[in-house]
């Protein structure tokens, strides 16, 4: 996909239509085309025939960009620099970012989230039109991923904005100050995503997967046993050798259909110890981080899929959930 984009631009062609896929494919409507991804569009403009190394470096640089955004978010909140560094390393190189690296569209969708949270924080706290515009821009970059991670990131960001508006000492005044900048950001975001989303919707309507039924989605649930990977990433042999975790030839009867690298949750021993310490001390319920503690629980319930009743409620009520399989993603 990336080479087709780069080679087309190098020849002076528009990369809208790919004659090499099936009997021709509307590349512009495909979320995996990277046409609307700034890092890969820049790579394609600079390199007419990018190597695998160049693609890898672009992905890793974008992951690092997300980590820097998290450090900036910590600085904005006045939190300790050591915490910022530990969190950034976990965010950029832990769990799904590391173990789903080959699905780099999802990686990119997640990498922009800290910058969106930072922009929302500043917009609501200051009533800043610049940051409102940036919030719309980063939200658009996430949505243009058009993947399940993008959907979850937007839900988390929307929840964060509502939490910030409601948790101030003067919610009404804060809302009035932030309303117009947020509206401006919304207009900017909608302007950037409207045509790509419309084209993808039209393409999906011609496919055999315009929506996913509950059973189809549930087969991609995170098996509860995979929570053990928080403590040991390769406990089931997912990194190589004979994988025996759920689902596998050894662990049968789950009804799941997921790859062995999907359920790895490890973010590092230091982070795990800090979370356990915060849980035992009650610090995870501190007002300034309470939103994230709640978000972790909700996203985990989503990932567990059909193993809890929560996913069925989310599938039925939340727009967009029925478009995707594998909630474990």
CSV table of N, CA and C in Angstrom, one decimal, residues 46-118:
chain,number,residue,atom,x,y,z
A,46,UNK,N,8.8,12.1,0.0
A,46,UNK,CA,10.3,12.2,0.1
A,46,UNK,C,11.0,11.0,-0.5
A,47,UNK,N,10.3,9.9,-0.6
A,47,UNK,CA,11.0,8.6,-1.1
A,47,UNK,C,10.0,7.9,-2.1
A,48,UNK,N,10.4,7.9,-3.3
A,48,UNK,CA,9.5,7.3,-4.3
A,48,UNK,C,9.5,5.8,-4.3
A,49,UNK,N,10.3,5.1,-3.5
A,49,UNK,CA,10.3,3.7,-3.4
A,49,UNK,C,10.8,3.3,-2.0
A,50,UNK,N,10.0,3.5,-1.0
A,50,UNK,CA,10.4,3.3,0.4
A,50,UNK,C,10.6,1.8,0.7
A,51,UNK,N,11.7,1.6,1.4
A,51,UNK,CA,12.0,0.2,1.8
A,51,UNK,C,11.2,-0.2,3.1
A,52,UNK,N,11.3,-1.4,3.5
A,52,UNK,CA,10.6,-1.9,4.7
A,52,UNK,C,11.2,-1.1,5.9
A,53,UNK,N,12.6,-0.9,5.8
A,53,UNK,CA,13.2,-0.1,6.9
A,53,UNK,C,12.6,1.3,7.0
A,54,UNK,N,12.4,1.9,5.9
A,54,UNK,CA,11.8,3.3,5.9
A,54,UNK,C,10.4,3.3,6.5
A,55,UNK,N,9.6,2.3,6.1
A,55,UNK,CA,8.3,2.1,6.7
A,55,UNK,C,8.4,1.9,8.2
A,56,UNK,N,9.3,1.0,8.6
A,56,UNK,CA,9.4,0.8,10.1
A,56,UNK,C,9.8,2.0,10.8
A,57,UNK,N,10.8,2.8,10.3
A,57,UNK,CA,11.2,4.0,11.0
A,57,UNK,C,10.1,5.0,11.1
A,58,UNK,N,9.2,5.1,10.0
A,58,UNK,CA,8.1,6.0,10.1
A,58,UNK,C,7.1,5.6,11.2
A,59,UNK,N,6.9,4.3,11.3
A,59,UNK,CA,6.0,3.8,12.4
A,59,UNK,C,6.6,4.1,13.8
A,60,UNK,N,7.9,3.8,13.9
A,60,UNK,CA,8.5,4.0,15.2
A,60,UNK,C,8.6,5.5,15.6
A,61,UNK,N,8.8,6.4,14.6
A,61,UNK,CA,8.9,7.8,14.8
A,61,UNK,C,7.5,8.3,15.3
A,62,UNK,N,6.5,7.8,14.7
A,62,UNK,CA,5.1,8.2,15.1
A,62,UNK,C,4.8,7.7,16.5
A,63,UNK,N,5.2,6.5,16.8
A,63,UNK,CA,5.0,6.0,18.2
A,63,UNK,C,5.8,6.9,19.2
A,64,UNK,N,7.0,7.3,18.8
A,64,UNK,CA,7.7,8.2,19.7
A,64,UNK,C,7.0,9.6,19.8
A,65,UNK,N,6.5,10.0,18.7
A,65,UNK,CA,5.7,11.3,18.7
A,65,UNK,C,4.5,11.2,19.7
A,66,UNK,N,3.9,10.0,19.8
A,66,UNK,CA,2.8,9.9,20.8
A,66,UNK,C,3.4,9.9,22.2
A,67,UNK,N,4.5,9.3,22.4
A,67,UNK,CA,5.1,9.4,23.7
A,67,UNK,C,5.5,10.8,24.2
A,68,UNK,N,6.0,11.6,23.2
A,68,UNK,CA,6.3,13.0,23.5
A,68,UNK,C,5.0,13.7,23.9
A,69,UNK,N,3.9,13.4,23.2
A,69,UNK,CA,2.7,14.0,23.5
A,69,UNK,C,2.2,13.7,24.9
A,70,UNK,N,2.5,12.5,25.4
A,70,UNK,CA,2.1,12.2,26.7
A,70,UNK,C,3.0,12.9,27.7
A,71,UNK,N,4.3,13.1,27.4
A,71,UNK,CA,5.2,13.9,28.3
A,71,UNK,C,4.7,15.3,28.4
A,72,UNK,N,4.3,15.9,27.2
A,72,UNK,CA,3.7,17.3,27.2
A,72,UNK,C,2.4,17.4,28.0
A,73,UNK,N,1.6,16.3,28.0
A,73,UNK,CA,0.4,16.3,28.7
A,73,UNK,C,0.7,16.3,30.2
A,74,UNK,N,1.7,15.5,30.7
A,74,UNK,CA,2.1,15.5,32.1
A,74,UNK,C,2.6,16.9,32.5
A,75,UNK,N,3.4,17.5,31.6
A,75,UNK,CA,3.9,18.8,31.9
A,75,UNK,C,2.7,19.8,32.1
A,76,UNK,N,1.7,19.7,31.2
A,76,UNK,CA,0.6,20.6,31.3
A,76,UNK,C,-0.2,20.4,32.6
A,77,UNK,N,-0.3,19.2,33.1
A,77,UNK,CA,-0.9,18.9,34.4
A,77,UNK,C,-0.1,19.2,35.6
A,78,UNK,N,1.2,19.5,35.4
A,78,UNK,CA,2.1,19.7,36.5
A,78,UNK,C,2.5,18.5,37.2
A,79,UNK,N,2.5,17.3,36.5
A,79,UNK,CA,2.9,16.1,37.2
A,79,UNK,C,4.4,15.8,37.0
A,80,UNK,N,4.9,14.9,37.8
A,80,UNK,CA,6.3,14.7,37.9
A,80,UNK,C,6.9,14.2,36.5
A,81,UNK,N,8.2,14.7,36.2
A,81,UNK,CA,8.8,14.3,34.9
A,81,UNK,C,9.1,12.8,34.9
A,82,UNK,N,9.4,12.2,36.0
A,82,UNK,CA,9.7,10.7,36.0
A,82,UNK,C,8.5,9.9,35.7
A,83,UNK,N,7.4,10.4,36.2
A,83,UNK,CA,6.1,9.7,35.8
A,83,UNK,C,5.8,9.9,34.3
A,84,UNK,N,6.1,11.0,33.8
A,84,UNK,CA,5.9,11.3,32.4
A,84,UNK,C,6.8,10.3,31.5
A,85,UNK,N,8.0,10.1,31.9
A,85,UNK,CA,8.9,9.3,31.2
A,85,UNK,C,8.5,7.8,31.2
A,86,UNK,N,8.1,7.4,32.4
A,86,UNK,CA,7.6,6.0,32.6
A,86,UNK,C,6.4,5.7,31.8
A,87,UNK,N,5.4,6.7,31.9
A,87,UNK,CA,4.2,6.6,31.1
A,87,UNK,C,4.4,6.6,29.6
A,88,UNK,N,5.3,7.4,29.2
A,88,UNK,CA,5.6,7.6,27.7
A,88,UNK,C,6.2,6.3,27.2
A,89,UNK,N,7.1,5.7,27.9
A,89,UNK,CA,7.7,4.4,27.5
A,89,UNK,C,6.7,3.3,27.4
A,90,UNK,N,5.8,3.3,28.4
A,90,UNK,CA,4.8,2.2,28.4
A,90,UNK,C,3.8,2.4,27.3
A,91,UNK,N,3.4,3.7,27.0
A,91,UNK,CA,2.5,4.0,26.0
A,91,UNK,C,3.1,3.7,24.6
A,92,UNK,N,4.3,4.1,24.4
A,92,UNK,CA,4.9,4.0,23.0
A,92,UNK,C,5.4,2.6,22.7
A,93,UNK,N,5.8,1.8,23.7
A,93,UNK,CA,6.4,0.5,23.4
A,93,UNK,C,5.9,-0.6,24.2
A,94,UNK,N,4.7,-0.5,24.9
A,94,UNK,CA,4.2,-1.6,25.6
A,94,UNK,C,2.9,-2.1,25.0
A,95,UNK,N,2.4,-3.3,25.5
A,95,UNK,CA,1.1,-3.8,25.2
A,95,UNK,C,0.9,-3.8,23.7
A,96,UNK,N,-0.3,-3.3,23.3
A,96,UNK,CA,-0.7,-3.4,21.9
A,96,UNK,C,0.3,-2.7,20.9
A,97,UNK,N,0.9,-1.6,21.4
A,97,UNK,CA,1.8,-0.8,20.5
A,97,UNK,C,2.9,-1.7,20.0
A,98,UNK,N,3.4,-2.6,20.9
A,98,UNK,CA,4.5,-3.5,20.6
A,98,UNK,C,4.0,-4.8,19.9
A,99,UNK,N,3.0,-5.4,20.4
A,99,UNK,CA,2.6,-6.7,20.0
A,99,UNK,C,1.7,-6.7,18.7
A,100,UNK,N,1.1,-5.5,18.4
A,100,UNK,CA,0.3,-5.4,17.2
A,100,UNK,C,1.0,-4.5,16.2
A,101,UNK,N,2.3,-4.4,16.2
A,101,UNK,CA,3.1,-3.4,15.5
A,101,UNK,C,2.9,-3.6,13.9
A,102,UNK,N,2.6,-4.8,13.5
A,102,UNK,CA,2.4,-5.0,12.1
A,102,UNK,C,1.1,-4.3,11.6
A,103,UNK,N,0.2,-4.1,12.4
A,103,UNK,CA,-1.1,-3.4,12.1
A,103,UNK,C,-0.9,-1.9,12.4
A,104,UNK,N,0.0,-1.3,11.6
A,104,UNK,CA,0.4,0.0,12.0
A,104,UNK,C,-0.6,1.1,11.8
A,105,UNK,N,-1.7,0.8,11.1
A,105,UNK,CA,-2.8,1.8,11.1
A,105,UNK,C,-3.4,2.0,12.5
A,106,UNK,N,-3.5,0.9,13.2
A,106,UNK,CA,-4.0,1.0,14.6
A,106,UNK,C,-3.0,1.7,15.5
A,107,UNK,N,-1.7,1.4,15.3
A,107,UNK,CA,-0.7,2.0,16.1
A,107,UNK,C,-0.8,3.5,15.9
A,108,UNK,N,-0.9,4.0,14.6
A,108,UNK,CA,-1.0,5.4,14.4
A,108,UNK,C,-2.2,6.0,15.0
A,109,UNK,N,-3.3,5.3,15.0
A,109,UNK,CA,-4.6,5.9,15.6
A,109,UNK,C,-4.4,6.1,17.1
A,110,UNK,N,-3.6,5.2,17.7
A,110,UNK,CA,-3.4,5.4,19.2
A,110,UNK,C,-2.3,6.5,19.4
A,111,UNK,N,-1.4,6.6,18.6
A,111,UNK,CA,-0.2,7.6,18.8
A,111,UNK,C,-0.7,9.0,18.9
A,112,UNK,N,-1.8,9.3,18.2
A,112,UNK,CA,-2.3,10.7,18.2
A,112,UNK,C,-3.1,11.0,19.5
A,113,UNK,N,-3.5,10.0,20.3
A,113,UNK,CA,-4.4,10.3,21.4
A,113,UNK,C,-3.9,11.2,22.4
A,114,UNK,N,-2.6,11.1,22.9
A,114,UNK,CA,-2.1,12.1,23.9
A,114,UNK,C,-2.2,13.5,23.4
A,115,UNK,N,-1.9,13.7,22.1
A,115,UNK,CA,-2.0,15.1,21.6
A,115,UNK,C,-3.4,15.6,21.6
A,116,UNK,N,-4.4,14.7,21.3
A,116,UNK,CA,-5.8,15.1,21.4
A,116,UNK,C,-6.1,15.5,22.8
A,117,UNK,N,-5.7,14.6,23.8
A,117,UNK,CA,-6.0,14.9,25.2
A,117,UNK,C,-5.4,16.2,25.7
A,118,UNK,N,-4.2,16.5,25.2
A,118,UNK,CA,-3.5,17.7,25.6
A,118,UNK,C,-4.2,18.9,25.0
